[in-house]
PDB file of N, CA and C in Angstrom:
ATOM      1  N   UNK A 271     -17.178  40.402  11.633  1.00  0.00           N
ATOM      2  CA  UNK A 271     -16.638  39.461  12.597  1.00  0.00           C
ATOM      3  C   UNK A 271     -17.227  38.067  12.396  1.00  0.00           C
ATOM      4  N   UNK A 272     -18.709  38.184  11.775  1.00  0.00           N
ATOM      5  CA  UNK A 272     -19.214  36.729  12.111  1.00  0.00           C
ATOM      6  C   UNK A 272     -19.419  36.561  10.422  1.00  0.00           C
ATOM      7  N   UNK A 273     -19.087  37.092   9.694  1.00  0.00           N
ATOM      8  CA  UNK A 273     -19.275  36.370   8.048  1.00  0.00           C
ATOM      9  C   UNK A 273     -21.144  37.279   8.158  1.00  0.00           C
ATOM     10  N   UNK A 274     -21.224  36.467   6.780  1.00  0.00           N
ATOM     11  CA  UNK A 274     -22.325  36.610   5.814  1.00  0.00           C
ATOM     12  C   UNK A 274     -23.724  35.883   6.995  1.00  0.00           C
ATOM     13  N   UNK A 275     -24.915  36.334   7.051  1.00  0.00           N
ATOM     14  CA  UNK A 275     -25.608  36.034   8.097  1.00  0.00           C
ATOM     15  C   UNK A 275     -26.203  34.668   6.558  1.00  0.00           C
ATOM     16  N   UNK A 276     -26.715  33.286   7.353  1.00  0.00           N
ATOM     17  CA  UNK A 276     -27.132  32.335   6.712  1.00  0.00           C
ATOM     18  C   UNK A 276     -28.560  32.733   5.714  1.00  0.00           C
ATOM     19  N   UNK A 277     -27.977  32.115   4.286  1.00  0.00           N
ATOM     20  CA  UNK A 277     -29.332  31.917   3.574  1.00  0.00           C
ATOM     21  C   UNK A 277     -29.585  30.892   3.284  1.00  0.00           C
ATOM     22  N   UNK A 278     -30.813  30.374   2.951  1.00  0.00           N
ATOM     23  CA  UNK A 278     -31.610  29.074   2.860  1.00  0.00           C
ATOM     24  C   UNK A 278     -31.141  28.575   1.722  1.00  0.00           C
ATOM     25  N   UNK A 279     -31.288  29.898   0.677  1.00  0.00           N
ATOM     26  CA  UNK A 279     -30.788  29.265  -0.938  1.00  0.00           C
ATOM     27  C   UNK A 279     -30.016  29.606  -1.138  1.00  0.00           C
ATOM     28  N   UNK A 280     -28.909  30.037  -0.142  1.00  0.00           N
ATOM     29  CA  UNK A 280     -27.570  30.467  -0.595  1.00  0.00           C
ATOM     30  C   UNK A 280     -26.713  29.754  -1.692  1.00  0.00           C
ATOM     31  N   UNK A 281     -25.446  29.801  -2.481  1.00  0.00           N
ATOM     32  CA  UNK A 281     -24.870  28.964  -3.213  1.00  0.00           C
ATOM     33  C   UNK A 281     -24.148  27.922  -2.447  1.00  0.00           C
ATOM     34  N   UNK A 282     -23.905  28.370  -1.278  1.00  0.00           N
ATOM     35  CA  UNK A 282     -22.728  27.199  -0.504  1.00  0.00           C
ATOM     36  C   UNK A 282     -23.896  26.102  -0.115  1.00  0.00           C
ATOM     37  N   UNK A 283     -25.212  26.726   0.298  1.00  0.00           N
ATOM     38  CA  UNK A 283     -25.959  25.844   1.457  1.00  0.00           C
ATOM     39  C   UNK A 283     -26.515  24.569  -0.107  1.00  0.00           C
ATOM     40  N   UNK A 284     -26.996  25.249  -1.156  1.00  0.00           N
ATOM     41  CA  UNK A 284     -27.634  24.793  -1.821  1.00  0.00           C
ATOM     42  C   UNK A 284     -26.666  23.700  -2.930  1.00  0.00           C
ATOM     43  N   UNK A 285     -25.124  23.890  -2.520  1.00  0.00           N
ATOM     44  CA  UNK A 285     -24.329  23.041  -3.394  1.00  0.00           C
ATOM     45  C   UNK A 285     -24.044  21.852  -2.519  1.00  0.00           C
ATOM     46  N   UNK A 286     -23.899  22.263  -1.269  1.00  0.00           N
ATOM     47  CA  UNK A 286     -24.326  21.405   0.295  1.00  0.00           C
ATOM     48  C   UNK A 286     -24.641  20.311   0.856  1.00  0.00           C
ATOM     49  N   UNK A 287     -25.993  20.838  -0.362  1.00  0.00           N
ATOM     50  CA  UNK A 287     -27.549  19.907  -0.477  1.00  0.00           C
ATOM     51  C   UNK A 287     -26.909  18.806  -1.169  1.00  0.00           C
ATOM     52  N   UNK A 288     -26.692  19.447  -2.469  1.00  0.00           N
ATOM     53  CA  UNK A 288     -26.471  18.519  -3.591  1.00  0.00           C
ATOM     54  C   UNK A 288     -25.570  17.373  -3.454  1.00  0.00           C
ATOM     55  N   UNK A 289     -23.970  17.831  -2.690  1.00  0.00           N
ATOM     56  CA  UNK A 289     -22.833  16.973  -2.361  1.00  0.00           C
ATOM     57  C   UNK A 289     -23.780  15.942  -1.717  1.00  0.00           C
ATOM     58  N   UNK A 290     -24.118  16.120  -0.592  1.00  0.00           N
ATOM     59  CA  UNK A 290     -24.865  15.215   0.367  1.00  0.00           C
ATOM     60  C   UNK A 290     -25.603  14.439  -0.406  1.00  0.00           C
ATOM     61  N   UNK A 291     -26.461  14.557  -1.264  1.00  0.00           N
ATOM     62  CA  UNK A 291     -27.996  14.316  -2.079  1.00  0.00           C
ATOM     63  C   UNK A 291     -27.118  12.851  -2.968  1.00  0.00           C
ATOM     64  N   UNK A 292     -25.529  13.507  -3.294  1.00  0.00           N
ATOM     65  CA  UNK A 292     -25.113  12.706  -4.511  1.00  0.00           C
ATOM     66  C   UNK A 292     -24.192  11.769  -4.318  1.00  0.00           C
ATOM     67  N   UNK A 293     -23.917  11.833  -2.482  1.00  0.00           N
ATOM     68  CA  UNK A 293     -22.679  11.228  -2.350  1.00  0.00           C
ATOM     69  C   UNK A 293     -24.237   9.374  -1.326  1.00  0.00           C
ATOM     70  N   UNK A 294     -25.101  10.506  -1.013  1.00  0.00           N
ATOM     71  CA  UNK A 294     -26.384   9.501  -0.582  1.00  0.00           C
ATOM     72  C   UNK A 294     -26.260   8.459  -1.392  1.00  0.00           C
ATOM     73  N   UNK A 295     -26.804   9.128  -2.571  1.00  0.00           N
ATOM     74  CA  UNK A 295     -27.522   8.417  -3.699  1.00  0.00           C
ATOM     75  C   UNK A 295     -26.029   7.311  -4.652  1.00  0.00           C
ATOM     76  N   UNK A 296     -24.974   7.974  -4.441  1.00  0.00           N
ATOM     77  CA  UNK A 296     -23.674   6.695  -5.097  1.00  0.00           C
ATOM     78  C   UNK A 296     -22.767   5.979  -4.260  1.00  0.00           C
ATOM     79  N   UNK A 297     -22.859   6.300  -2.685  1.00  0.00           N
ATOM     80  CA  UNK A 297     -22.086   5.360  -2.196  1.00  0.00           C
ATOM     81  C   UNK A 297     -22.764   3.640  -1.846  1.00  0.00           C
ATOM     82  N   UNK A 298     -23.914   3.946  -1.933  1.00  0.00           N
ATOM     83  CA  UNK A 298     -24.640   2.377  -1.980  1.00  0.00           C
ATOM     84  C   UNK A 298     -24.262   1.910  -3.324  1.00  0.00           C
ATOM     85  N   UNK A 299     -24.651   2.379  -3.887  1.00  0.00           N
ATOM     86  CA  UNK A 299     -24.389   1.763  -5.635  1.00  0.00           C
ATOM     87  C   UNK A 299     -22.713   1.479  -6.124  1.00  0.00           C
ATOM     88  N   UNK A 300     -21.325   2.178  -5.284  1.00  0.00           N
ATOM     89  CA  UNK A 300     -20.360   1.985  -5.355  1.00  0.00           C
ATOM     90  C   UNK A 300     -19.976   0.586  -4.399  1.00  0.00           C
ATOM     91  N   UNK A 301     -20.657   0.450  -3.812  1.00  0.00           N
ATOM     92  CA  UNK A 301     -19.966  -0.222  -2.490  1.00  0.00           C
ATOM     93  C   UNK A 301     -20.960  -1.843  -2.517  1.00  0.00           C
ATOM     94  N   UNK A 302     -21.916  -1.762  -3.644  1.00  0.00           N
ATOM     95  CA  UNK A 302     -22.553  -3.118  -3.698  1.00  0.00           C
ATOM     96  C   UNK A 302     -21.772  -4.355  -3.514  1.00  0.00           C
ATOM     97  N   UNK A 303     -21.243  -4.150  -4.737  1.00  0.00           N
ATOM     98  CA  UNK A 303     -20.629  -5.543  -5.275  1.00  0.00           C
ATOM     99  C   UNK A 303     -19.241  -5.380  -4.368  1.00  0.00           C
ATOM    100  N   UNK A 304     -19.039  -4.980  -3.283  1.00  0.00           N
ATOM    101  CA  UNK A 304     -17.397  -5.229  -3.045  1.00  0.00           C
ATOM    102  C   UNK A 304     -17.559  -5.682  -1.767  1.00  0.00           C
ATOM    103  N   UNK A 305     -16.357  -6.675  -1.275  1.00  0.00           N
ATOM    104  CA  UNK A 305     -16.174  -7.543   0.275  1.00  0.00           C
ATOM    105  C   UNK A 305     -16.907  -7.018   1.057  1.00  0.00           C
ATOM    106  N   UNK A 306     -17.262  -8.131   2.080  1.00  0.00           N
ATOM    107  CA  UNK A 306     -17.455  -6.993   3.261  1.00  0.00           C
ATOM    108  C   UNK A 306     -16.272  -6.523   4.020  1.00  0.00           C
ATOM    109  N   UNK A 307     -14.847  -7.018   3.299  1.00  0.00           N
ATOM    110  CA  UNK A 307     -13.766  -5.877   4.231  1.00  0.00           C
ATOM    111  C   UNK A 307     -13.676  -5.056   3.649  1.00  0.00           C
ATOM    112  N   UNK A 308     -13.692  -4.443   2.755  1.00  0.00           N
ATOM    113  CA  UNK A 308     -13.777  -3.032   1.946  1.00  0.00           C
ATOM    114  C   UNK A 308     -15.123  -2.046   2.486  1.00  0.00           C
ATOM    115  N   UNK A 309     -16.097  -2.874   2.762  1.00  0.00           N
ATOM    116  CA  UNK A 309     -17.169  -1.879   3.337  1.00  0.00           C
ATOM    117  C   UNK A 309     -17.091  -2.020   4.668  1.00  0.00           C
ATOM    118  N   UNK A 310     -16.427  -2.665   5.613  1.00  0.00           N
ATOM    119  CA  UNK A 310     -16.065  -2.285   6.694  1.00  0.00           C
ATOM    120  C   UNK A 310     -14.813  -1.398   6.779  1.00  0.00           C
ATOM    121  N   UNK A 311     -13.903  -1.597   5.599  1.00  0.00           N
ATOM    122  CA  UNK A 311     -12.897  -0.332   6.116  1.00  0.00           C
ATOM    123  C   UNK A 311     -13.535   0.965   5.855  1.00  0.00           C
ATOM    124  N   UNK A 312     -14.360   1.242   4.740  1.00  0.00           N
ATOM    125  CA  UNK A 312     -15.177   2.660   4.615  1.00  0.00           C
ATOM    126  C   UNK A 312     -16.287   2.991   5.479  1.00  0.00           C
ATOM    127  N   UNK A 313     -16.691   1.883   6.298  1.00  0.00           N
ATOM    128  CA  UNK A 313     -17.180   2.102   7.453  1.00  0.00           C
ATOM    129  C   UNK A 313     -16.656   3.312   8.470  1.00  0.00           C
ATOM    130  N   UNK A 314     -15.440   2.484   8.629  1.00  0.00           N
ATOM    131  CA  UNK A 314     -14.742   3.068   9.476  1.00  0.00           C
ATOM    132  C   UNK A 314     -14.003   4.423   9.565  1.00  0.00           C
ATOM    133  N   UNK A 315     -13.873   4.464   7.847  1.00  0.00           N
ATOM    134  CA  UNK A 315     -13.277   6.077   7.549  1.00  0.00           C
ATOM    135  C   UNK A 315     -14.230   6.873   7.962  1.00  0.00           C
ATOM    136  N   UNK A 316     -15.699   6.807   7.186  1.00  0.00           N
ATOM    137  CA  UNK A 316     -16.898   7.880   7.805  1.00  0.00           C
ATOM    138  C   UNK A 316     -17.378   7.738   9.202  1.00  0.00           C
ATOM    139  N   UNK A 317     -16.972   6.651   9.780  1.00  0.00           N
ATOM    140  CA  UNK A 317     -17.335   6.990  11.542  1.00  0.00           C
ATOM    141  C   UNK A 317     -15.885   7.795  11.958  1.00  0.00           C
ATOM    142  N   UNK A 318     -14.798   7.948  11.513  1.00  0.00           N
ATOM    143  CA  UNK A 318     -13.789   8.712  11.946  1.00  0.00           C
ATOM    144  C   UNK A 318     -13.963   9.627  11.526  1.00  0.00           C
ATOM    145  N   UNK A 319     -14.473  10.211  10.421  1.00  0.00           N
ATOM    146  CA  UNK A 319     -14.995  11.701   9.627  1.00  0.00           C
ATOM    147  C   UNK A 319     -15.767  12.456  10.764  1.00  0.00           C
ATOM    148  N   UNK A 320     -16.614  11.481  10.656  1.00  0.00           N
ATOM    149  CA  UNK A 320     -18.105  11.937  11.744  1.00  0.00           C
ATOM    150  C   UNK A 320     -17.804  12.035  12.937  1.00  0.00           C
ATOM    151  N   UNK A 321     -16.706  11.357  13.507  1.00  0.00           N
ATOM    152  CA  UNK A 321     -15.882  11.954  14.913  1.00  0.00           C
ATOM    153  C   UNK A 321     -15.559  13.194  15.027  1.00  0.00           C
ATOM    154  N   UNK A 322     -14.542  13.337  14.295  1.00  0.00           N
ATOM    155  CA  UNK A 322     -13.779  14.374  13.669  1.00  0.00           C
ATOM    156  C   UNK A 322     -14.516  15.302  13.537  1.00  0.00           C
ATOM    157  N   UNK A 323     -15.704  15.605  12.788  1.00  0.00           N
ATOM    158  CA  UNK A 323     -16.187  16.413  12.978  1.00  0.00           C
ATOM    159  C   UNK A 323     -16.938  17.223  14.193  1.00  0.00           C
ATOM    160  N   UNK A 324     -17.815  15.899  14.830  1.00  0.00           N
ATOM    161  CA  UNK A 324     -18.616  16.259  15.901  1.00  0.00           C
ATOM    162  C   UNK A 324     -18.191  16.556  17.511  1.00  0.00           C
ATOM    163  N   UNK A 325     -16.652  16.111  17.624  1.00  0.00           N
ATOM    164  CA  UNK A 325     -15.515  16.418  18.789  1.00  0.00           C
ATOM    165  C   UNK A 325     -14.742  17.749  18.835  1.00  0.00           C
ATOM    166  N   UNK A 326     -14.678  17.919  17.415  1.00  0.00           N
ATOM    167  CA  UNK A 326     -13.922  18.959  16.923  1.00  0.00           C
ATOM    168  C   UNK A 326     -14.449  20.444  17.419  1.00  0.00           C
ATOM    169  N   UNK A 327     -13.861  21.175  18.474  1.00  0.00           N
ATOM    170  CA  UNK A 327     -13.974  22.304  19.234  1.00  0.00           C
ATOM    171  C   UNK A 327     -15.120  23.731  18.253  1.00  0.00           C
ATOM    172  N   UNK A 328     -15.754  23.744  18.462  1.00  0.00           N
ATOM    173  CA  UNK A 328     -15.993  24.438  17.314  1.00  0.00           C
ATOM    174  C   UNK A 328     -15.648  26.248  17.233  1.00  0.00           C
ATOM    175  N   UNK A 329     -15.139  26.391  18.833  1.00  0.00           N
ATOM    176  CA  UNK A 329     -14.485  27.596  18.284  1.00  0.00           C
ATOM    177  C   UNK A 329     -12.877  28.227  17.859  1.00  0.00           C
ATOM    178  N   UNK A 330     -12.362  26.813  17.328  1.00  0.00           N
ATOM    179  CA  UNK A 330     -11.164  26.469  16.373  1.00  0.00           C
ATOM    180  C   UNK A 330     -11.521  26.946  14.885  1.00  0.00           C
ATOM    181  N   UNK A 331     -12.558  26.056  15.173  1.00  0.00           N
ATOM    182  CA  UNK A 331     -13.255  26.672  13.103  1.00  0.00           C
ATOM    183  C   UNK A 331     -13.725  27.945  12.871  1.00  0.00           C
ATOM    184  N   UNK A 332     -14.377  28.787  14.084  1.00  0.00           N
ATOM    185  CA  UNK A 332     -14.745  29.913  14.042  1.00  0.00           C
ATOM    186  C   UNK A 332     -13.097  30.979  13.741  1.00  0.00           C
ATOM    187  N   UNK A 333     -12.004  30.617  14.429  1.00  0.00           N
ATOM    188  CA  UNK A 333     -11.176  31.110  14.740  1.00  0.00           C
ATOM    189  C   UNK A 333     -10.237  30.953  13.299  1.00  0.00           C
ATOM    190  N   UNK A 334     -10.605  30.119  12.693  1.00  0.00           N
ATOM    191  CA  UNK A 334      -9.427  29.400  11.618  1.00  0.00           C
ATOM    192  C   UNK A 334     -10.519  30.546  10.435  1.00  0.00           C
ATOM    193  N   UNK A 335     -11.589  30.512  10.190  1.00  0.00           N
ATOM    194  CA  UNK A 335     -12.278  31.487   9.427  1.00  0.00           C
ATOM    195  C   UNK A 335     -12.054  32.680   9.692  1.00  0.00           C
ATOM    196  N   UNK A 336     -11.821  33.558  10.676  1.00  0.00           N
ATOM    197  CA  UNK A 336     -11.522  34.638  11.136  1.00  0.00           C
ATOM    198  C   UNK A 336     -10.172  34.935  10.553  1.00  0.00           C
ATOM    199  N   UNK A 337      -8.909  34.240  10.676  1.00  0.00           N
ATOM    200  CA  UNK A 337      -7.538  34.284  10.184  1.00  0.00           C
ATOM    201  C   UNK A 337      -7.750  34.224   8.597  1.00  0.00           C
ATOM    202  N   UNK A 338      -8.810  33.666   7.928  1.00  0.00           N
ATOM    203  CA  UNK A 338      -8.866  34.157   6.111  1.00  0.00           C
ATOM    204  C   UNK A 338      -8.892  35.420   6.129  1.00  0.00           C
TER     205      UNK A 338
END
């Protein structure tokens, strides 16, 4: 009913890491040299991401995993 119980070094948690680690480490270095309206519109996409995520019901996602 509830999936795989969490591991620390699992493959999902530990590829996770990495996305996060790599998207850290190149969106400063992508976003140097460009306007500041281009880094205010990508501003704005990841504060709508980060909405999106953190509003978002969370027993929809439990429920949408259950239906796989």
């Amino acid at each position: 009913m509830y999936g795989t119980p969490f591991e620390i070094f699992g493959v999902v948690h530990v590829l996770t890491i990495a996305i996060v680690i790599l998207i850290s480490a190149l969106l400063p270095k992508f976003y140097k040299n460009k306007s500041d309206s281009q880094k205010l519109t990508m501003a704005r996409i990841i504060i709508a991401v980060m909405h999106f995520i953190l509003f978002l019901p969370h027993t929809k996602i439990i429920s949408v995993r259950e239906s796989l």
